[in-house]
Amino acid sequence: MAERRYDPREIEPRWQEVWDREHSWEVSNQPDERPKAYVLEMLPYPSGEPHIGHLKTYSVGDAIAHFRRRNGYRVLHPMGYDAFGLPAENHAIKTGEHPRDSTQKSIEAFQRQFRAWGISIDWTREFGTHEPRYYRWTQWIFLKLLERGLAYRREAAVKWCPHDQTVLANEQVIDGRCERCGHEVEVRQLEQWFFRITDYADRLLEDLDTIEWPEHVKTMQRNWIGRSEGAEVVFRCEDLGIDYPVFTTRPDTLFGATFFVMAPEHPDVFRLAAGTEHEQAVHEYVNHALNESAEQRGDAEKPKTGVPLGRTVTNPVNGEQLPMFVADYVLMEYGTGAIMGVPAHDERDHEFAQAFDLPIRQVIECGEELPCTGDGPMVNSGQFDGKHNREAYEEIVRWLDREGRGHASVNYRLRDWLVSRQRYWGCPIPVVYCEGCGIVPIPEDQLPVVLPDVEDYAPKGRSPLAAAEDWVNTKCPSCGGPARRETDTMDTFVDSSWYFLRYCDAGNDQAAWDREVVDMWMPVDQYIGGVEHAILHLMYARFFCKALTDMDLLDVNEPFSALFTQGMVTKDGSKMSKSKGNTVDPARISDRYGADTARCYILFIGPPDQDVDWSDEGVEGTHRFLARLWRLGMDVAESTEAAPVPEAPEGDDLVLVRKAHWAIEKVSADMRRFAFNTAISAVHELVNESYRLRDAAGPGALRFAAQTAASLIFPFAPHTGADVYDRLTGRQVWLEPWPEADPDLLETDTFTLVVQVNGKVRDRLEASASATPDELKAMAREAPNVRAHLDGHEIVKEIVVPGKLVNIVVR
RNA sequence: GCGGGCGUGGCGGAACGGUAGACGCGCCGGCCUUAGGAGCCGGUGGGCCUCACGGCCCGUGGGGGUUCGACUCCCUCCGCCCGCACCA
């Protein structure tokens, strides 16, 4: 055999050129007889060069896209860039380089790498979210939401990052710190734009049942929405004649309320305290609480603090006067900003009562130490005594309703989505402020509101855009009078909440999308990305689709029918980072071993949904395997004539042909369950078997085995697969239907019968596949090593698993 | 604290309730070769008995249970990872 070297540097560009020239991965918006499949990876943020995580995401996605194509689907597989955002802007502040320029450079690096990796993308649909031809429509969606009342502006206590000089969404605050830079966030009262995602809380929750997502992602979304059923109960302050409703999930504990607490932000606290001996103390406490960082304030471990307001409210169920307090453990944003304190049955209230020496009254006998939250019969609860608390719950709510002192109610942890950002590199919010007309939307035909260039990107507590005076000062589209533009930009999560819709109709310059085209492609059949987006992006995108569908602009209730979350790639057991110096540069790996090796290896080292640790020795093994497969194909092509697959193979031919069919079956099944690691293992086995039988098997069987291996490896190593398949058959593997296993060849005439005695394997026998259970039992009993274990024992029972084993139970 | 996940050779990992350790890395041996860091072939969980063929025992974080049979199902404990965390 001739000396031959597997040379990805020659093979890979050659096939990339073919795919380019033949537009192999482009797909038109004209439907045909094939069913559609929309396969999508979460769009990357273009910063620097692609990293190993991108390689993993797209290795998974591309395998799925190829598999679907060859199973007869018309596959949409696009990509683009989530190009607005802070890193590019921070880079601009440091270097003065326009974010547009640094972003463009990075996009070019992504384009180069993705082509070198041979990912099967329809590049005709590519865009960046920072391009006016895209964000024009982001602005259009904003106006639609505004029109519908789903975008609104209000003053609110918002989370402010002093380092990034911008407000943040609740979802972007982690442990009281900015998710981007890690600085402690502050609370500020500011007027900001919000999206009314809370209107959709119930549907966002319920519709989780209709989609195929990993259970833990659904759980995270459910927790984030945080639906709580309970009741609103009205407590009246007689002194001032004001009713204060509270939300409680435990109306059954109403008789156990011994105090009443308001949040420091509650608008009435000063009014209540005015003229009492506590007035001064309340002022001091509230000021202190408001200046506390979110982290300090939010710490559940910290001892309970608060001050009395010097007033009382009336408990509607028993007329008791409960002392009022202000305390920072009560949050203004949840419920009504006030609570009833039930120290016997709530841990926090219990702590507070102990700190302030307040009475603790048990109203449910739950058989545990106080505070207890369990169930049991009611006590100290008037007419409800003796009833089970669950029953009393319903009755108390009905009683409150009848008396006009309350009603059943539902609360959510989810808050409206704060979308204003006081930053430069984002999508401008398309409204102006007019002295006469107030907030005026920019008319649709004047979009896009183009992001102007500025000199200084550094934020100074207001958006850098405010410095672009010529741009800011404009005319009111409504009255023609002087007006000022909104200078805040939108949260970049707005950009990424609809990009998958735009891919469907990316070239459309008349509309964001053509309704028919989007309805045809959507929903995304398989979405692939990191679990870090389990809440933010995935919740926002779902909200957008529901809102747009309600406006009859779409018919997409859920954008992502199925979600696959891939695990991280670590090195030496920990997350890769430049500071640790444990990064693996995918470009270097693919330069050295070829893209196919890099892609295959990353899928081979472990289940793709789990974190996997990169090993430099391991990648050599995968390179060896691909070289071995390639060499097999080349040798077989050269040394044998193009012989047909034997119709009735025998002997070693049969063994090899069977192995090929076994591999087809195994890989197909593994593809469907994303078990790419074991799928690749199956191709290993087929290649190994081909080498073992290289001299014994005939040319037809050998060719069949080699071309099957090429065909099966193609979704993971497309260049190598295409090259070997082409050499052996002269055909383009990506146009070939996915192979089907012949059921006759999956079955064998004989099998290895395992014989157990009392569950322990004692022998293995070759048995005929057509043997009856009785015949198998008889065989089993006769096996020499089995007889030794049966000797002197009584057979109690014999279990036969056809095609597998016999277990003889003895005493 | 609450919720979710995980625990298998020296390592990454395989195993519809039915042969534990597929496949790969590493290691050992052989062939080829002037050479081999190339390639091909074989071996490789631990302990014990046997010249050998072969056989026996132990083994999937610990303990218990269900079952003819448990890595797999149930209970419990330990350890690690990831979410959420004063949401009334």
Short mmCIF file of C-alpha atoms in Angstrom, two decimals, chain A residues 170-466:
data_model
loop_
_atom_site.label_atom_id
_atom_site.label_comp_id
_atom_site.label_asym_id
_atom_site.label_seq_id
_atom_site.Cartn_x
_atom_site.Cartn_y
_atom_site.Cartn_z
CA ASN A 170 -33.31 42.59 38.17
CA GLU A 171 -32.04 39.58 36.28
CA GLN A 172 -28.64 41.24 35.87
CA VAL A 173 -28.07 41.67 39.59
CA ILE A 174 -26.37 38.66 41.15
CA ASP A 175 -26.00 38.63 44.94
CA GLY A 176 -26.48 42.38 45.00
CA ARG A 177 -23.71 42.86 42.47
CA CYS A 178 -23.56 43.82 38.82
CA GLU A 179 -23.38 40.66 36.75
CA ARG A 180 -20.96 42.32 34.32
CA CYS A 181 -18.39 44.03 36.49
CA GLY A 182 -19.10 42.68 39.95
CA HIS A 183 -19.57 46.04 41.66
CA GLU A 184 -22.16 46.41 44.37
CA VAL A 185 -25.28 47.92 42.95
CA GLU A 186 -27.12 50.87 44.46
CA VAL A 187 -30.77 51.75 44.49
CA ARG A 188 -31.79 54.94 42.70
CA GLN A 189 -35.10 56.56 42.00
CA LEU A 190 -35.11 57.12 38.25
CA GLU A 191 -37.59 57.39 35.43
CA GLN A 192 -37.02 54.47 33.13
CA TRP A 193 -38.54 52.40 30.34
CA PHE A 194 -40.05 49.06 31.25
CA PHE A 195 -41.62 46.17 29.35
CA ARG A 196 -44.70 44.74 30.99
CA ILE A 197 -43.51 41.13 31.08
CA THR A 198 -45.49 40.57 34.29
CA ASP A 199 -48.68 40.64 32.21
CA TYR A 200 -47.44 37.38 30.77
CA ALA A 201 -46.38 35.72 34.02
CA ASP A 202 -49.09 33.09 33.95
CA ARG A 203 -48.66 32.21 30.31
CA LEU A 204 -44.88 32.10 30.63
CA LEU A 205 -45.39 29.64 33.45
CA GLU A 206 -48.13 27.48 31.96
CA ASP A 207 -46.65 27.16 28.50
CA LEU A 208 -43.49 25.63 29.90
CA ASP A 209 -45.51 22.43 29.87
CA THR A 210 -45.79 22.59 26.09
CA ILE A 211 -42.09 22.66 25.22
CA GLU A 212 -39.27 20.11 25.23
CA TRP A 213 -36.73 21.76 27.46
CA PRO A 214 -34.41 20.30 30.07
CA GLU A 215 -36.29 20.01 33.33
CA HIS A 216 -33.78 22.09 35.27
CA VAL A 217 -34.19 25.01 32.88
CA LYS A 218 -37.94 24.88 33.25
CA THR A 219 -37.52 24.73 37.01
CA MET A 220 -35.31 27.80 36.97
CA GLN A 221 -37.91 29.69 34.96
CA ARG A 222 -40.70 28.58 37.26
CA ASN A 223 -38.73 29.72 40.29
CA TRP A 224 -37.94 33.02 38.65
CA ILE A 225 -41.58 33.70 37.86
CA GLY A 226 -42.33 32.68 41.43
CA ARG A 227 -46.07 32.38 41.38
CA SER A 228 -47.63 32.42 44.86
CA GLU A 229 -51.27 31.87 45.59
CA GLY A 230 -52.74 33.53 48.63
CA ALA A 231 -55.02 36.33 49.67
CA GLU A 232 -55.04 40.04 49.99
CA VAL A 233 -56.26 41.07 53.45
CA VAL A 234 -57.13 44.63 54.42
CA PHE A 235 -55.94 46.02 57.75
CA ARG A 236 -57.33 49.43 58.73
CA CYS A 237 -55.46 52.13 60.55
CA GLU A 238 -58.27 53.79 62.51
CA ASP A 239 -56.21 56.83 63.54
CA LEU A 240 -55.78 57.95 59.98
CA GLY A 241 -58.73 56.17 58.47
CA ILE A 242 -56.62 54.42 55.87
CA ASP A 243 -56.88 50.81 54.67
CA TYR A 244 -53.67 48.87 54.19
CA PRO A 245 -53.92 45.67 52.19
CA VAL A 246 -51.28 42.99 52.64
CA PHE A 247 -50.56 39.89 50.59
CA THR A 248 -50.25 36.59 52.42
CA THR A 249 -49.93 32.99 51.31
CA ARG A 250 -51.23 31.94 54.70
CA PRO A 251 -54.62 33.50 55.36
CA ASP A 252 -55.18 30.53 57.69
CA THR A 253 -52.73 32.11 60.14
CA LEU A 254 -54.58 35.43 60.31
CA PHE A 255 -55.53 34.93 63.98
CA GLY A 256 -51.84 34.58 64.76
CA ALA A 257 -50.94 38.08 63.54
CA THR A 258 -49.45 40.09 66.37
CA PHE A 259 -47.86 43.00 64.49
CA PHE A 260 -47.77 44.75 61.13
CA VAL A 261 -44.73 45.82 59.10
CA MET A 262 -44.17 48.23 56.22
CA ALA A 263 -41.24 48.54 53.83
CA PRO A 264 -39.01 51.60 54.29
CA GLU A 265 -39.94 52.71 50.76
CA HIS A 266 -43.64 52.61 51.56
CA PRO A 267 -45.01 56.08 50.69
CA ASP A 268 -47.05 56.32 53.91
CA VAL A 269 -44.44 55.64 56.57
CA PHE A 270 -43.62 59.29 57.29
CA ARG A 271 -47.26 60.24 57.33
CA LEU A 272 -48.02 57.49 59.80
CA ALA A 273 -45.14 58.38 62.09
CA ALA A 274 -45.80 62.12 61.90
CA GLY A 275 -46.71 63.54 65.30
CA THR A 276 -45.79 60.39 67.20
CA GLU A 277 -42.84 60.02 69.53
CA HIS A 278 -41.21 57.80 66.89
CA GLU A 279 -41.18 60.38 64.10
CA GLN A 280 -37.47 61.14 64.39
CA ALA A 281 -36.45 57.49 64.71
CA VAL A 282 -38.50 56.54 61.64
CA HIS A 283 -36.78 59.20 59.57
CA GLU A 284 -33.37 58.02 60.61
CA TYR A 285 -34.20 54.37 60.04
CA VAL A 286 -35.68 54.91 56.60
CA ASN A 287 -32.77 57.07 55.44
CA HIS A 288 -30.33 54.47 56.61
CA ALA A 289 -32.22 51.62 54.96
CA LEU A 290 -32.47 53.41 51.63
CA ASN A 291 -28.75 54.07 51.55
CA GLU A 292 -27.84 50.49 52.24
CA SER A 293 -26.44 48.52 49.33
CA ALA A 294 -28.65 45.87 47.85
CA GLU A 295 -26.22 43.26 49.09
CA GLN A 296 -26.33 44.41 52.72
CA ARG A 297 -30.05 44.88 52.64
CA GLY A 298 -30.72 41.55 50.99
CA ASP A 299 -28.69 39.43 53.39
CA ALA A 300 -31.09 36.99 55.00
CA GLU A 301 -28.56 36.23 57.75
CA LYS A 302 -28.49 39.73 59.12
CA PRO A 303 -30.44 40.33 62.34
CA LYS A 304 -33.87 41.86 61.99
CA THR A 305 -34.08 45.61 62.48
CA GLY A 306 -36.91 48.12 62.43
CA VAL A 307 -38.66 50.87 64.40
CA PRO A 308 -42.24 51.33 65.60
CA LEU A 309 -44.45 53.74 63.70
CA GLY A 310 -46.46 54.59 66.81
CA ARG A 311 -49.73 53.50 65.22
CA THR A 312 -51.88 50.40 65.11
CA VAL A 313 -54.03 48.61 62.56
CA THR A 314 -57.08 46.46 63.14
CA ASN A 315 -56.96 42.75 62.42
CA PRO A 316 -60.14 42.21 60.40
CA VAL A 317 -60.80 38.72 61.79
CA ASN A 318 -60.75 39.55 65.49
CA GLY A 319 -60.60 43.33 65.80
CA GLU A 320 -57.27 43.26 67.61
CA GLN A 321 -55.05 46.34 67.44
CA LEU A 322 -51.66 45.38 66.01
CA PRO A 323 -48.64 47.67 66.46
CA MET A 324 -47.15 48.98 63.21
CA PHE A 325 -43.45 48.95 62.37
CA VAL A 326 -41.18 49.90 59.52
CA ALA A 327 -38.50 47.28 58.80
CA ASP A 328 -36.14 46.62 55.94
CA TYR A 329 -36.95 42.94 55.63
CA VAL A 330 -40.16 43.95 53.94
CA LEU A 331 -39.77 44.76 50.27
CA MET A 332 -41.74 47.48 48.51
CA GLU A 333 -41.54 45.69 45.16
CA TYR A 334 -43.35 42.56 46.26
CA GLY A 335 -47.00 42.36 47.21
CA THR A 336 -48.24 45.62 48.68
CA GLY A 337 -45.07 46.67 50.49
CA ALA A 338 -46.64 45.77 53.83
CA ILE A 339 -47.11 42.50 55.70
CA MET A 340 -48.90 41.04 58.66
CA GLY A 341 -46.48 39.57 61.20
CA VAL A 342 -47.31 36.00 62.24
CA PRO A 343 -44.35 35.02 64.42
CA ALA A 344 -45.61 31.56 65.31
CA HIS A 345 -45.74 30.43 61.69
CA ASP A 346 -43.15 32.41 59.79
CA GLU A 347 -39.43 32.28 60.42
CA ARG A 348 -38.72 35.92 59.61
CA ASP A 349 -41.64 37.22 61.61
CA HIS A 350 -40.51 35.00 64.46
CA GLU A 351 -37.05 36.54 64.44
CA PHE A 352 -38.55 40.01 64.36
CA ALA A 353 -40.92 39.28 67.24
CA GLN A 354 -38.07 37.98 69.35
CA ALA A 355 -35.95 41.03 68.61
CA PHE A 356 -38.82 43.35 69.62
CA ASP A 357 -40.29 41.21 72.36
CA LEU A 358 -43.65 40.87 70.65
CA PRO A 359 -46.23 38.21 71.52
CA ILE A 360 -46.06 34.91 69.65
CA ARG A 361 -49.40 33.20 69.28
CA GLN A 362 -49.69 29.72 67.89
CA VAL A 363 -52.79 29.15 65.78
CA ILE A 364 -51.98 25.82 64.13
CA GLU A 365 -50.98 22.72 66.05
CA CYS A 366 -48.38 21.42 63.71
CA GLY A 367 -46.57 19.26 66.22
CA GLU A 368 -43.23 21.00 65.88
CA GLU A 369 -41.34 23.74 67.60
CA LEU A 370 -42.22 27.29 66.67
CA PRO A 371 -41.96 28.80 64.18
CA CYS A 372 -43.58 26.04 62.20
CA THR A 373 -45.02 26.14 58.73
CA GLY A 374 -46.65 22.72 58.69
CA ASP A 375 -50.30 21.73 58.71
CA GLY A 376 -52.58 20.77 61.59
CA PRO A 377 -55.74 21.66 63.47
CA MET A 378 -56.49 25.32 64.23
CA VAL A 379 -56.33 26.81 67.75
CA ASN A 380 -56.81 30.32 69.13
CA SER A 381 -58.79 31.10 66.00
CA GLY A 382 -62.35 31.68 67.21
CA GLN A 383 -64.96 29.89 65.14
CA PHE A 384 -62.26 28.05 63.16
CA ASP A 385 -60.80 26.21 66.14
CA GLY A 386 -60.48 22.48 65.60
CA LYS A 387 -60.70 22.65 61.83
CA HIS A 388 -57.77 21.55 59.71
CA ASN A 389 -55.83 24.61 58.57
CA ARG A 390 -56.23 23.76 54.88
CA GLU A 391 -59.96 23.81 55.30
CA ALA A 392 -59.88 26.95 57.41
CA TYR A 393 -57.81 28.61 54.70
CA GLU A 394 -60.66 28.41 52.21
CA GLU A 395 -63.26 29.47 54.76
CA ILE A 396 -61.29 32.46 55.96
CA VAL A 397 -60.82 33.68 52.40
CA ARG A 398 -64.54 33.32 51.76
CA TRP A 399 -65.32 35.16 54.98
CA LEU A 400 -62.95 38.03 54.08
CA ASP A 401 -64.53 38.29 50.66
CA ARG A 402 -68.04 38.44 52.14
CA GLU A 403 -67.04 41.07 54.64
CA GLY A 404 -65.23 43.12 52.00
CA ARG A 405 -61.99 42.77 54.00
CA GLY A 406 -60.05 40.77 51.40
CA HIS A 407 -60.04 38.30 48.54
CA ALA A 408 -58.03 35.49 46.98
CA SER A 409 -55.00 36.81 45.16
CA VAL A 410 -51.90 35.75 43.26
CA ASN A 411 -48.46 37.34 43.40
CA TYR A 412 -45.35 36.87 41.32
CA ARG A 413 -41.70 37.27 42.03
CA LEU A 414 -41.21 38.32 38.40
CA ARG A 415 -40.91 42.10 37.93
CA ASP A 416 -41.35 44.17 34.83
CA TRP A 417 -38.31 44.24 32.56
CA LEU A 418 -36.31 47.44 32.89
CA VAL A 419 -34.87 48.10 29.43
CA SER A 420 -33.28 51.60 29.63
CA ARG A 421 -29.50 51.71 29.67
CA GLN A 422 -27.47 54.88 30.10
CA ARG A 423 -24.92 53.63 27.65
CA TYR A 424 -23.73 54.43 24.14
CA TRP A 425 -23.35 51.14 22.29
CA GLY A 426 -26.93 50.00 22.03
CA CYS A 427 -30.11 50.46 20.09
CA PRO A 428 -31.53 54.00 20.46
CA ILE A 429 -35.00 54.17 21.96
CA PRO A 430 -37.19 55.72 19.24
CA VAL A 431 -39.07 58.43 21.14
CA VAL A 432 -38.74 62.17 21.70
CA TYR A 433 -39.82 64.36 24.58
CA CYS A 434 -41.83 67.38 23.51
CA GLU A 435 -42.80 70.14 25.89
CA GLY A 436 -46.27 70.30 24.41
CA CYS A 437 -46.99 66.69 23.50
CA GLY A 438 -44.98 64.78 26.10
CA ILE A 439 -43.61 61.41 25.02
CA VAL A 440 -43.91 61.13 21.25
CA PRO A 441 -42.97 57.98 19.33
CA ILE A 442 -40.91 58.41 16.16
CA PRO A 443 -43.18 57.54 13.22
CA GLU A 444 -42.38 54.17 11.66
CA ASP A 445 -41.42 55.68 8.32
CA GLN A 446 -38.68 57.70 10.01
CA LEU A 447 -36.92 54.66 11.38
CA PRO A 448 -34.20 53.85 12.07
CA VAL A 449 -33.20 56.43 14.61
CA VAL A 450 -29.53 56.10 13.79
CA LEU A 451 -27.03 55.91 16.61
CA PRO A 452 -24.90 59.07 16.22
CA ASP A 453 -21.13 59.17 16.58
CA VAL A 454 -19.80 60.79 19.76
CA GLU A 455 -16.40 61.93 20.97
CA ASP A 456 -16.51 60.56 24.47
CA TYR A 457 -17.96 57.19 25.34
CA ALA A 458 -17.44 57.48 29.06
CA PRO A 459 -20.71 57.45 30.96
CA LYS A 460 -21.19 60.24 33.47
CA GLY A 461 -24.43 59.26 35.08
CA ARG A 462 -26.28 59.97 31.89
CA SER A 463 -26.06 58.39 28.50
CA PRO A 464 -23.04 59.47 26.39
CA LEU A 465 -25.61 60.18 23.70
CA ALA A 466 -26.75 63.25 25.67
#
